[in-house]
GROMACS .gro file of C-alpha atoms in nm:
model
  463
    1MET     CA    1 -20.297  -1.736  -3.037
    2SER     CA    2 -20.632  -1.578  -3.114
    3TYR     CA    3 -20.796  -1.255  -3.024
    4PRO     CA    4 -21.127  -1.262  -2.832
    5GLY     CA    5 -21.418  -1.121  -3.026
    6TYR     CA    6 -21.302  -1.221  -3.375
    7PRO     CA    7 -21.513  -1.196  -3.578
    8PRO     CA    8 -21.631  -0.924  -3.611
    9THR     CA    9 -21.390  -0.677  -3.450
   10GLY     CA   10 -21.061  -0.857  -3.381
   11TYR     CA   11 -20.759  -0.932  -3.591
   12PRO     CA   12 -20.704  -1.289  -3.711
   13PRO     CA   13 -20.436  -1.493  -3.539
   14PHE     CA   14 -20.095  -1.354  -3.614
   15PRO     CA   15 -19.783  -1.569  -3.571
   16GLY     CA   16 -19.497  -1.481  -3.338
   17TYR     CA   17 -19.204  -1.319  -3.509
   18PRO     CA   18 -18.971  -1.486  -3.432
   19PRO     CA   19 -19.150  -1.791  -3.275
   20ALA     CA   20 -19.186  -1.796  -2.900
   21GLY     CA   21 -18.873  -1.927  -2.736
   22GLN     CA   22 -18.655  -1.850  -3.037
   23GLU     CA   23 -18.631  -1.473  -2.991
   24SER     CA   24 -18.259  -1.478  -2.914
   25SER     CA   25 -18.138  -1.733  -3.163
   26PHE     CA   26 -18.119  -1.531  -3.485
   27PRO     CA   27 -17.839  -1.481  -3.567
   28PRO     CA   28 -17.663  -1.728  -3.334
   29SER     CA   29 -17.462  -1.537  -3.077
   30GLY     CA   30 -17.087  -1.551  -3.113
   31GLN     CA   31 -17.096  -1.762  -3.427
   32TYR     CA   32 -16.904  -1.526  -3.648
   33PRO     CA   33 -16.566  -1.369  -3.585
   34TYR     CA   34 -16.563  -1.000  -3.665
   35PRO     CA   35 -16.355  -0.959  -3.976
   36SER     CA   36 -16.043  -0.764  -4.038
   37GLY     CA   37 -15.945  -0.651  -4.383
   38PHE     CA   38 -16.268  -0.473  -4.472
   39PRO     CA   39 -16.221  -0.134  -4.631
   40PRO     CA   40 -16.186   0.157  -4.387
   41MET     CA   41 -16.501   0.355  -4.329
   42GLY     CA   42 -16.531   0.654  -4.555
   43GLY     CA   43 -16.673   0.782  -4.873
   44GLY     CA   44 -17.026   0.815  -4.993
   45ALA     CA   45 -17.339   0.816  -4.788
   46TYR     CA   46 -17.650   0.614  -4.847
   47PRO     CA   47 -17.891   0.787  -5.084
   48GLN     CA   48 -18.218   0.898  -4.934
   49VAL     CA   49 -18.535   0.700  -4.997
   50PRO     CA   50 -18.839   0.907  -5.092
   51SER     CA   51 -19.049   0.979  -4.784
   52SER     CA   52 -19.387   0.954  -4.944
   53GLY     CA   53 -19.567   0.736  -4.696
   54TYR     CA   54 -19.592   0.359  -4.673
   55PRO     CA   55 -19.548   0.221  -4.933
   56GLY     CA   56 -19.434   0.474  -5.192
   57ALA     CA   57 -19.653   0.644  -5.445
   58GLY     CA   58 -19.817   0.403  -5.679
   59GLY     CA   59 -19.781   0.112  -5.439
   60TYR     CA   60 -20.000  -0.062  -5.190
   61PRO     CA   61 -20.163   0.089  -5.000
   62VAL     CA   62 -20.208   0.434  -5.152
   63PRO     CA   63 -19.958   0.710  -5.060
   64GLY     CA   64 -20.013   0.914  -4.751
   65GLY     CA   65 -20.025   0.648  -4.486
   66TYR     CA   66 -20.029   0.277  -4.428
   67PRO     CA   67 -20.302   0.173  -4.444
   68ALA     CA   68 -20.465   0.462  -4.627
   69PRO     CA   69 -20.646   0.722  -4.415
   70GLY     CA   70 -20.966   0.563  -4.307
   71GLY     CA   71 -20.825   0.277  -4.110
   72TYR     CA   72 -20.713  -0.079  -4.132
   73PRO     CA   73 -20.926  -0.308  -4.339
   74GLY     CA   74 -21.210  -0.395  -4.109
   75ALA     CA   75 -21.139  -0.118  -3.858
   76PRO     CA   76 -21.464   0.010  -3.705
   77GLN     CA   77 -21.578   0.334  -3.862
   78PRO     CA   78 -21.850   0.575  -3.760
   79GLY     CA   79 -22.172   0.393  -3.823
   80GLY     CA   80 -21.999   0.056  -3.803
   81ALA     CA   81 -21.887   0.028  -4.164
   82PRO     CA   82 -21.544  -0.124  -4.227
   83SER     CA   83 -21.285   0.080  -4.417
   84TYR     CA   84 -21.059  -0.048  -4.691
   85PRO     CA   85 -20.733   0.091  -4.832
   86GLY     CA   86 -20.794   0.375  -5.070
   87GLY     CA   87 -21.165   0.362  -4.999
   88GLN     CA   88 -21.217   0.091  -5.258
   89GLY     CA   89 -21.094  -0.235  -5.392
   90PHE     CA   90 -21.156  -0.508  -5.134
   91GLY     CA   91 -21.465  -0.721  -5.126
   92VAL     CA   92 -21.639  -0.717  -4.788
   93PRO     CA   93 -21.572  -1.041  -4.600
   94PRO     CA   94 -21.852  -1.280  -4.514
   95GLY     CA   95 -22.076  -1.125  -4.252
   96GLY     CA   96 -21.965  -0.776  -4.346
   97ALA     CA   97 -21.688  -0.748  -4.087
   98GLY     CA   98 -21.345  -0.873  -4.002
   99PHE     CA   99 -20.983  -0.793  -4.074
  100SER     CA  100 -20.913  -0.927  -4.421
  101GLY     CA  101 -20.743  -0.670  -4.640
  102TYR     CA  102 -20.391  -0.633  -4.498
  103PRO     CA  103 -20.152  -0.886  -4.652
  104GLN     CA  104 -20.065  -1.143  -4.390
  105PRO     CA  105 -19.729  -1.323  -4.376
  106PRO     CA  106 -19.696  -1.699  -4.379
  107SER     CA  107 -19.769  -1.890  -4.061
  108GLN     CA  108 -19.407  -1.928  -3.954
  109SER     CA  109 -19.116  -1.689  -3.977
  110TYR     CA  110 -18.817  -1.913  -3.931
  111GLY     CA  111 -18.737  -2.280  -3.971
  112GLY     CA  112 -18.866  -2.554  -3.749
  113GLY     CA  113 -19.028  -2.786  -3.998
  114PRO     CA  114 -19.220  -2.753  -4.321
  115ALA     CA  115 -19.500  -2.500  -4.329
  116GLN     CA  116 -19.767  -2.440  -4.586
  117VAL     CA  117 -19.686  -2.090  -4.708
  118PRO     CA  118 -19.951  -1.904  -4.905
  119LEU     CA  119 -19.819  -1.754  -5.224
  120PRO     CA  120 -19.945  -1.424  -5.363
  121GLY     CA  121 -20.287  -1.469  -5.506
  122GLY     CA  122 -20.454  -1.619  -5.202
  123PHE     CA  123 -20.689  -1.386  -5.019
  124PRO     CA  124 -20.823  -1.439  -4.666
  125GLY     CA  125 -21.161  -1.598  -4.644
  126GLY     CA  126 -21.172  -1.670  -5.014
  127GLN     CA  127 -21.271  -1.312  -5.086
  128MET     CA  128 -21.102  -1.167  -5.391
  129PRO     CA  129 -21.059  -0.791  -5.420
  130SER     CA  130 -21.256  -0.654  -5.710
  131GLN     CA  131 -20.987  -0.399  -5.785
  132TYR     CA  132 -20.638  -0.341  -5.650
  133PRO     CA  133 -20.615  -0.031  -5.425
  134GLY     CA  134 -20.526   0.280  -5.619
  135GLY     CA  135 -20.651   0.136  -5.946
  136GLN     CA  136 -20.377  -0.125  -5.981
  137PRO     CA  137 -20.440  -0.460  -6.151
  138THR     CA  138 -20.637  -0.727  -5.966
  139TYR     CA  139 -20.474  -1.008  -5.771
  140PRO     CA  140 -20.420  -1.343  -5.941
  141SER     CA  141 -20.746  -1.532  -5.913
  142GLN     CA  142 -20.620  -1.868  -5.790
  143PRO     CA  143 -20.449  -1.919  -5.453
  144ALA     CA  144 -20.156  -2.157  -5.434
  145THR     CA  145 -19.931  -2.301  -5.166
  146VAL     CA  146 -19.574  -2.419  -5.149
  147THR     CA  147 -19.395  -2.613  -4.878
  148GLN     CA  148 -19.104  -2.428  -4.723
  149GLY     CA  149 -18.881  -2.531  -4.435
  150THR     CA  150 -18.712  -2.193  -4.413
  151HIS     CA  151 -18.801  -1.842  -4.519
  152GLY     CA  152 -18.459  -1.741  -4.644
  153THR     CA  153 -18.371  -1.770  -5.012
  154ILE     CA  154 -18.013  -1.868  -4.924
  155ARG     CA  155 -17.950  -2.190  -4.734
  156PRO     CA  156 -17.628  -2.369  -4.641
  157ALA     CA  157 -17.485  -2.564  -4.934
  158ALA     CA  158 -17.473  -2.941  -4.901
  159ASN     CA  159 -17.133  -3.113  -4.929
  160PHE     CA  160 -16.965  -2.783  -4.853
  161ASP     CA  161 -16.587  -2.770  -4.899
  162ALA     CA  162 -16.431  -2.438  -4.797
  163MET     CA  163 -16.091  -2.520  -4.949
  164ARG     CA  164 -16.247  -2.610  -5.284
  165ASP     CA  165 -16.450  -2.287  -5.290
  166ALA     CA  166 -16.142  -2.085  -5.197
  167GLU     CA  167 -15.961  -2.242  -5.493
  168ILE     CA  168 -16.249  -2.156  -5.728
  169LEU     CA  169 -16.239  -1.793  -5.617
  170ARG     CA  170 -15.859  -1.781  -5.651
  171LYS     CA  171 -15.876  -1.909  -6.009
  172ALA     CA  172 -16.158  -1.664  -6.089
  173MET     CA  173 -15.935  -1.371  -5.990
  174LYS     CA  174 -15.597  -1.498  -6.114
  175GLY     CA  175 -15.446  -1.384  -6.439
  176PHE     CA  176 -15.593  -1.150  -6.697
  177GLY     CA  177 -15.956  -1.054  -6.631
  178THR     CA  178 -16.200  -1.183  -6.372
  179ASP     CA  179 -16.444  -1.471  -6.400
  180GLU     CA  180 -16.740  -1.295  -6.234
  181GLN     CA  181 -16.977  -1.583  -6.306
  182ALA     CA  182 -16.762  -1.821  -6.101
  183ILE     CA  183 -16.769  -1.573  -5.812
  184VAL     CA  184 -17.148  -1.540  -5.842
  185ASP     CA  185 -17.195  -1.918  -5.844
  186VAL     CA  186 -17.004  -1.954  -5.518
  187VAL     CA  187 -17.119  -1.659  -5.306
  188ALA     CA  188 -17.488  -1.672  -5.401
  189ASN     CA  189 -17.517  -2.037  -5.302
  190ARG     CA  190 -17.341  -2.038  -4.964
  191SER     CA  191 -17.469  -1.928  -4.626
  192ASN     CA  192 -17.294  -1.645  -4.444
  193ASP     CA  193 -17.135  -1.891  -4.204
  194GLN     CA  194 -16.995  -2.086  -4.500
  195ARG     CA  195 -16.860  -1.764  -4.654
  196GLN     CA  196 -16.669  -1.694  -4.333
  197LYS     CA  197 -16.511  -2.040  -4.361
  198ILE     CA  198 -16.419  -1.974  -4.727
  199LYS     CA  199 -16.253  -1.650  -4.623
  200ALA     CA  200 -16.045  -1.832  -4.359
  201ALA     CA  201 -15.957  -2.113  -4.601
  202PHE     CA  202 -15.843  -1.860  -4.861
  203LYS     CA  203 -15.597  -1.701  -4.620
  204THR     CA  204 -15.478  -2.044  -4.503
  205SER     CA  205 -15.420  -2.170  -4.857
  206TYR     CA  206 -15.278  -1.860  -5.025
  207GLY     CA  207 -15.161  -1.632  -4.746
  208LYS     CA  208 -15.375  -1.354  -4.890
  209ASP     CA  209 -15.685  -1.168  -4.773
  210LEU     CA  210 -15.987  -1.264  -4.983
  211ILE     CA  211 -16.162  -0.932  -4.922
  212LYS     CA  212 -15.865  -0.730  -5.048
  213ASP     CA  213 -15.836  -0.950  -5.354
  214LEU     CA  214 -16.206  -0.911  -5.431
  215LYS     CA  215 -16.183  -0.532  -5.391
  216SER     CA  216 -15.898  -0.520  -5.638
  217GLU     CA  217 -16.097  -0.717  -5.897
  218LEU     CA  218 -16.442  -0.560  -5.861
  219SER     CA  219 -16.590  -0.211  -5.854
  220GLY     CA  220 -16.909  -0.017  -5.805
  221ASN     CA  221 -17.230  -0.186  -5.697
  222MET     CA  222 -17.093  -0.534  -5.763
  223GLU     CA  223 -16.808  -0.467  -5.520
  224GLU     CA  224 -17.047  -0.334  -5.254
  225LEU     CA  225 -17.274  -0.637  -5.290
  226ILE     CA  226 -16.990  -0.891  -5.273
  227LEU     CA  227 -16.832  -0.724  -4.969
  228ALA     CA  228 -17.171  -0.713  -4.794
  229LEU     CA  229 -17.216  -1.086  -4.852
  230PHE     CA  230 -16.878  -1.160  -4.691
  231MET     CA  231 -16.945  -0.947  -4.382
  232PRO     CA  232 -17.091  -1.132  -4.083
  233PRO     CA  233 -17.450  -1.009  -4.026
  234THR     CA  234 -17.378  -0.828  -3.700
  235TYR     CA  235 -17.072  -0.658  -3.844
  236TYR     CA  236 -17.263  -0.553  -4.156
  237ASP     CA  237 -17.536  -0.387  -3.948
  238ALA     CA  238 -17.276  -0.208  -3.732
  239TRP     CA  239 -17.082  -0.105  -4.045
  240SER     CA  240 -17.400   0.029  -4.207
  241LEU     CA  241 -17.485   0.233  -3.896
  242ARG     CA  242 -17.134   0.378  -3.880
  243LYS     CA  243 -17.142   0.467  -4.249
  244ALA     CA  244 -17.484   0.631  -4.206
  245MET     CA  245 -17.347   0.868  -3.939
  246GLN     CA  246 -16.999   0.930  -4.077
  247GLY     CA  247 -16.904   1.255  -4.241
  248ALA     CA  248 -17.136   1.541  -4.326
  249GLY     CA  249 -17.503   1.462  -4.288
  250THR     CA  250 -17.680   1.161  -4.142
  251GLN     CA  251 -17.873   0.890  -4.325
  252GLU     CA  252 -18.161   0.871  -4.078
  253ARG     CA  253 -18.359   0.612  -4.272
  254VAL     CA  254 -18.072   0.364  -4.238
  255LEU     CA  255 -18.076   0.413  -3.860
  256ILE     CA  256 -18.453   0.358  -3.856
  257GLU     CA  257 -18.441   0.052  -4.081
  258ILE     CA  258 -18.184  -0.127  -3.865
  259LEU     CA  259 -18.258  -0.018  -3.508
  260CYS     CA  260 -18.639  -0.035  -3.532
  261THR     CA  261 -18.658  -0.382  -3.693
  262ARG     CA  262 -18.396  -0.600  -3.522
  263THR     CA  263 -18.450  -0.832  -3.225
  264ASN     CA  264 -18.312  -0.755  -2.879
  265GLN     CA  265 -18.030  -1.005  -2.922
  266GLU     CA  266 -17.935  -0.862  -3.260
  267ILE     CA  267 -17.929  -0.504  -3.128
  268ARG     CA  268 -17.713  -0.595  -2.828
  269GLU     CA  269 -17.464  -0.772  -3.055
  270ILE     CA  270 -17.461  -0.473  -3.291
  271VAL     CA  271 -17.381  -0.238  -3.001
  272ARG     CA  272 -17.093  -0.462  -2.887
  273CYS     CA  273 -16.958  -0.498  -3.241
  274TYR     CA  274 -16.979  -0.123  -3.304
  275GLN     CA  275 -16.763  -0.066  -2.997
  276SER     CA  276 -16.511  -0.343  -3.066
  277GLU     CA  277 -16.469  -0.280  -3.440
  278PHE     CA  278 -16.486   0.097  -3.459
  279GLY     CA  279 -16.388   0.192  -3.104
  280ARG     CA  280 -16.700   0.403  -3.068
  281ASP     CA  281 -17.013   0.407  -2.854
  282LEU     CA  282 -17.322   0.370  -3.072
  283GLU     CA  283 -17.549   0.555  -2.833
  284LYS     CA  284 -17.310   0.851  -2.813
  285ASP     CA  285 -17.284   0.867  -3.192
  286ILE     CA  286 -17.664   0.866  -3.220
  287ARG     CA  287 -17.691   1.146  -2.964
  288SER     CA  288 -17.439   1.357  -3.155
  289ASP     CA  289 -17.601   1.297  -3.496
  290THR     CA  290 -17.971   1.324  -3.409
  291SER     CA  291 -18.184   1.537  -3.179
  292GLY     CA  292 -18.517   1.575  -3.008
  293HIS     CA  293 -18.778   1.301  -2.999
  294PHE     CA  294 -18.611   1.114  -3.285
  295GLU     CA  295 -18.290   1.092  -3.083
  296ARG     CA  296 -18.482   0.959  -2.781
  297LEU     CA  297 -18.657   0.694  -2.989
  298LEU     CA  298 -18.328   0.566  -3.135
  299VAL     CA  299 -18.160   0.567  -2.793
  300SER     CA  300 -18.453   0.360  -2.663
  301MET     CA  301 -18.407   0.116  -2.953
  302CYS     CA  302 -18.031   0.088  -2.877
  303GLN     CA  303 -18.103  -0.062  -2.536
  304GLY     CA  304 -18.239  -0.384  -2.687
  305ASN     CA  305 -18.490  -0.418  -2.404
  306ARG     CA  306 -18.822  -0.464  -2.586
  307ASP     CA  307 -19.050  -0.716  -2.418
  308GLU     CA  308 -19.031  -1.032  -2.630
  309ASN     CA  309 -19.293  -1.235  -2.444
  310GLN     CA  310 -19.530  -1.360  -2.713
  311SER     CA  311 -19.837  -1.373  -2.488
  312ILE     CA  312 -20.089  -1.088  -2.499
  313ASN     CA  313 -20.233  -0.893  -2.208
  314HIS     CA  314 -20.562  -0.759  -2.343
  315GLN     CA  315 -20.626  -0.542  -2.040
  316MET     CA  316 -20.288  -0.373  -2.093
  317ALA     CA  317 -20.367  -0.332  -2.463
  318GLN     CA  318 -20.688  -0.149  -2.376
  319GLU     CA  319 -20.510   0.071  -2.122
  320ASP     CA  320 -20.224   0.149  -2.363
  321ALA     CA  321 -20.470   0.238  -2.637
  322GLN     CA  322 -20.643   0.479  -2.399
  323ARG     CA  323 -20.311   0.633  -2.295
  324LEU     CA  324 -20.203   0.678  -2.657
  325TYR     CA  325 -20.534   0.842  -2.743
  326GLN     CA  326 -20.509   1.080  -2.450
  327ALA     CA  327 -20.146   1.156  -2.543
  328GLY     CA  328 -20.237   1.244  -2.901
  329GLU     CA  329 -20.581   1.271  -3.055
  330GLY     CA  330 -20.751   1.339  -2.721
  331ARG     CA  331 -20.557   1.653  -2.630
  332LEU     CA  332 -20.415   1.973  -2.771
  333GLY     CA  333 -20.055   1.897  -2.858
  334THR     CA  334 -19.881   1.561  -2.823
  335ASP     CA  335 -19.723   1.379  -2.530
  336GLU     CA  336 -19.437   1.229  -2.732
  337SER     CA  337 -19.286   1.047  -2.435
  338CYS     CA  338 -19.598   0.832  -2.396
  339PHE     CA  339 -19.575   0.714  -2.757
  340ASN     CA  340 -19.203   0.649  -2.716
  341MET     CA  341 -19.249   0.445  -2.399
  342ILE     CA  342 -19.524   0.218  -2.530
  343LEU     CA  343 -19.386   0.163  -2.881
  344ALA     CA  344 -19.031   0.106  -2.756
  345THR     CA  345 -19.112  -0.142  -2.479
  346ARG     CA  346 -19.414  -0.353  -2.575
  347SER     CA  347 -19.375  -0.678  -2.767
  348PHE     CA  348 -19.492  -0.686  -3.128
  349PRO     CA  349 -19.791  -0.915  -3.051
  350GLN     CA  350 -19.886  -0.677  -2.769
  351LEU     CA  351 -19.860  -0.378  -3.003
  352ARG     CA  352 -20.090  -0.552  -3.251
  353ALA     CA  353 -20.350  -0.596  -2.978
  354THR     CA  354 -20.306  -0.231  -2.878
  355MET     CA  355 -20.359  -0.120  -3.238
  356GLU     CA  356 -20.679  -0.322  -3.253
  357ALA     CA  357 -20.804  -0.173  -2.926
  358TYR     CA  358 -20.713   0.177  -3.047
  359SER     CA  359 -20.912   0.133  -3.369
  360ARG     CA  360 -21.220   0.022  -3.176
  361MET     CA  361 -21.193   0.310  -2.931
  362ALA     CA  362 -21.087   0.600  -3.154
  363ASN     CA  363 -21.253   0.507  -3.485
  364ARG     CA  364 -20.911   0.575  -3.635
  365ASP     CA  365 -20.613   0.344  -3.679
  366LEU     CA  366 -20.301   0.414  -3.477
  367LEU     CA  367 -20.078   0.458  -3.784
  368SER     CA  368 -20.302   0.740  -3.905
  369SER     CA  369 -20.291   0.902  -3.563
  370VAL     CA  370 -19.909   0.886  -3.560
  371SER     CA  371 -19.909   1.059  -3.900
  372ARG     CA  372 -20.135   1.332  -3.762
  373GLU     CA  373 -19.940   1.384  -3.440
  374PHE     CA  374 -19.579   1.353  -3.561
  375SER     CA  375 -19.368   1.454  -3.857
  376GLY     CA  376 -19.021   1.394  -3.997
  377TYR     CA  377 -18.799   1.109  -3.890
  378VAL     CA  378 -18.962   1.044  -3.553
  379GLU     CA  379 -19.287   0.981  -3.743
  380SER     CA  380 -19.102   0.741  -3.975
  381GLY     CA  381 -18.945   0.560  -3.679
  382LEU     CA  382 -19.270   0.515  -3.488
  383LYS     CA  383 -19.453   0.399  -3.801
  384THR     CA  384 -19.174   0.152  -3.879
  385ILE     CA  385 -19.224  -0.009  -3.538
  386LEU     CA  386 -19.600  -0.038  -3.593
  387GLN     CA  387 -19.557  -0.163  -3.950
  388CYS     CA  388 -19.317  -0.434  -3.830
  389ALA     CA  389 -19.564  -0.531  -3.558
  390LEU     CA  390 -19.830  -0.580  -3.826
  391ASN     CA  391 -19.621  -0.742  -4.099
  392ARG     CA  392 -19.242  -0.716  -4.105
  393PRO     CA  393 -19.199  -0.869  -4.454
  394ALA     CA  394 -19.442  -0.611  -4.594
  395PHE     CA  395 -19.231  -0.333  -4.441
  396PHE     CA  396 -18.916  -0.457  -4.615
  397ALA     CA  397 -19.109  -0.512  -4.940
  398GLU     CA  398 -19.211  -0.146  -4.930
  399ARG     CA  399 -18.852  -0.036  -4.864
  400LEU     CA  400 -18.731  -0.236  -5.164
  401TYR     CA  401 -19.002  -0.089  -5.384
  402CYS     CA  402 -18.913   0.267  -5.280
  403ALA     CA  403 -18.545   0.194  -5.349
  404MET     CA  404 -18.622   0.110  -5.712
  405LYS     CA  405 -18.930   0.308  -5.815
  406GLY     CA  406 -18.895   0.621  -6.021
  407ALA     CA  407 -18.576   0.756  -6.172
  408GLY     CA  408 -18.257   0.613  -6.031
  409THR     CA  409 -18.198   0.331  -5.785
  410ASP     CA  410 -18.102   0.347  -5.418
  411ASP     CA  411 -17.850   0.067  -5.458
  412SER     CA  412 -17.721   0.074  -5.100
  413THR     CA  413 -18.071   0.011  -4.962
  414LEU     CA  414 -18.135  -0.255  -5.225
  415VAL     CA  415 -17.809  -0.435  -5.138
  416ARG     CA  416 -17.856  -0.400  -4.762
  417ILE     CA  417 -18.208  -0.543  -4.749
  418VAL     CA  418 -18.146  -0.826  -4.996
  419VAL     CA  419 -17.831  -0.932  -4.809
  420THR     CA  420 -17.956  -0.895  -4.451
  421ARG     CA  421 -18.289  -1.070  -4.512
  422SER     CA  422 -18.157  -1.341  -4.748
  423GLU     CA  423 -18.133  -1.603  -4.471
  424ILE     CA  424 -18.425  -1.481  -4.258
  425ASP     CA  425 -18.745  -1.390  -4.445
  426LEU     CA  426 -18.669  -1.298  -4.807
  427VAL     CA  427 -18.916  -1.565  -4.924
  428GLN     CA  428 -19.193  -1.384  -4.736
  429ILE     CA  429 -19.072  -1.045  -4.856
  430LYS     CA  430 -19.092  -1.165  -5.217
  431GLN     CA  431 -19.447  -1.288  -5.158
  432MET     CA  432 -19.555  -0.959  -5.001
  433PHE     CA  433 -19.385  -0.763  -5.282
  434ALA     CA  434 -19.579  -0.949  -5.549
  435GLN     CA  435 -19.905  -0.916  -5.355
  436MET     CA  436 -19.859  -0.544  -5.291
  437TYR     CA  437 -19.724  -0.428  -5.626
  438GLN     CA  438 -19.848  -0.687  -5.877
  439LYS     CA  439 -19.495  -0.754  -6.004
  440THR     CA  440 -19.224  -0.982  -5.873
  441LEU     CA  441 -18.920  -0.854  -5.690
  442GLY     CA  442 -18.699  -1.025  -5.948
  443THR     CA  443 -18.872  -0.846  -6.235
  444MET     CA  444 -18.820  -0.507  -6.075
  445ILE     CA  445 -18.455  -0.583  -5.991
  446ALA     CA  446 -18.392  -0.698  -6.348
  447GLY     CA  447 -18.536  -0.374  -6.481
  448ASP     CA  448 -18.336  -0.151  -6.247
  449THR     CA  449 -17.991  -0.315  -6.254
  450SER     CA  450 -17.752  -0.460  -6.508
  451GLY     CA  451 -17.453  -0.684  -6.566
  452ASP     CA  452 -17.295  -0.905  -6.300
  453TYR     CA  453 -17.456  -0.694  -6.028
  454ARG     CA  454 -17.802  -0.785  -6.161
  455ARG     CA  455 -17.701  -1.150  -6.205
  456LEU     CA  456 -17.584  -1.178  -5.844
  457LEU     CA  457 -17.889  -1.000  -5.698
  458LEU     CA  458 -18.124  -1.226  -5.893
  459ALA     CA  459 -17.930  -1.533  -5.778
  460ILE     CA  460 -17.971  -1.423  -5.416
  461VAL     CA  461 -18.346  -1.358  -5.443
  462GLY     CA  462 -18.390  -1.694  -5.613
  463GLN     CA  463 -18.481  -1.590  -5.967
   0.00000   0.00000   0.00000
């Protein structure tokens, strides 16, 4: 698809995410049985991630908004001059206009045949930034490409034998000590569907529950990572949501990360799993743990009713942009319900067109307006939706960076994102991470973790 009027004022073509016609196929419905034998819910909550804007301080773009105040790269400014993140750092594209600064994901999000995927270092239009925003090092000077048929780092193993893998895991845990390397070699190189088959084969062969055996042999972050890998994706999301709301306090950023980024099909399956596995209604739990406009946004997300039509109605985009302006910047106070309705119901391609129309009309990007009109977790939720509409892999790259930057590591967020995206778009996330922070995801993981936990994480991300 392409946007009329580009160049100079439109966005470049942006691929469907997921591709048109495949919106309901990831993960396949009903493929995984919900497991028994996982540890009962309880214990620690997810650590908070610093709320310093998108991405975190020191990242890309500069703290305080995403993109930096001043608009998207190429967004019309008073006097017609394009704005760039941080007010510096990107060469002006040919002709002096156009949307060229925001890192764009590869041309396809899921499988469906080989695609030429740009690696970090390429820059749209052949224009290289003279300096990385915020004074960071420059991009690599030479673009490169690699052929990928999928955007997950983990793919189903060829010549898979569930009984053989079950035997390997049994030997690794039998007797004195544990052979963690053997466990890493198996679980990091099998798809989630294959891990479910290994779990069933283990019980068939030995009459024992693999999860309980693993829990007895492992501890700490390594245990959390292994258990996450053996949970079916839908169950893991439901489990994470339950954990985020259990006990004193609520981990709001976990609720935002899951409910504002999943597809309709994924959300509906999460709601069903939450009810069947924990005997609880997800919407009721959200209502009891949150309040105000943040509660309403999450309840809207729980319905799984976002329009997933990949076509764009430009007239609607113009009208929505006008409505959002009049609900925020164009009035005293904010009509929060208008923002909720549009951001919760429109498809991501439609939201991208609305953001473009808003920038033309208001001389300010919509993300900046949301930052000015909202605060707290409802601001984070609305911005997450817009960030995913622009570039979902970049959103997850920022979350990973925030989980590891500074003192300490938010291991639960690190584990959750690496595991849940490992078969979907972790290849793209790695590319965006390197482009945004001038270091590889593997390098940062290696510096923030240790031991078998580090070895398994690096195996999953493909280092």
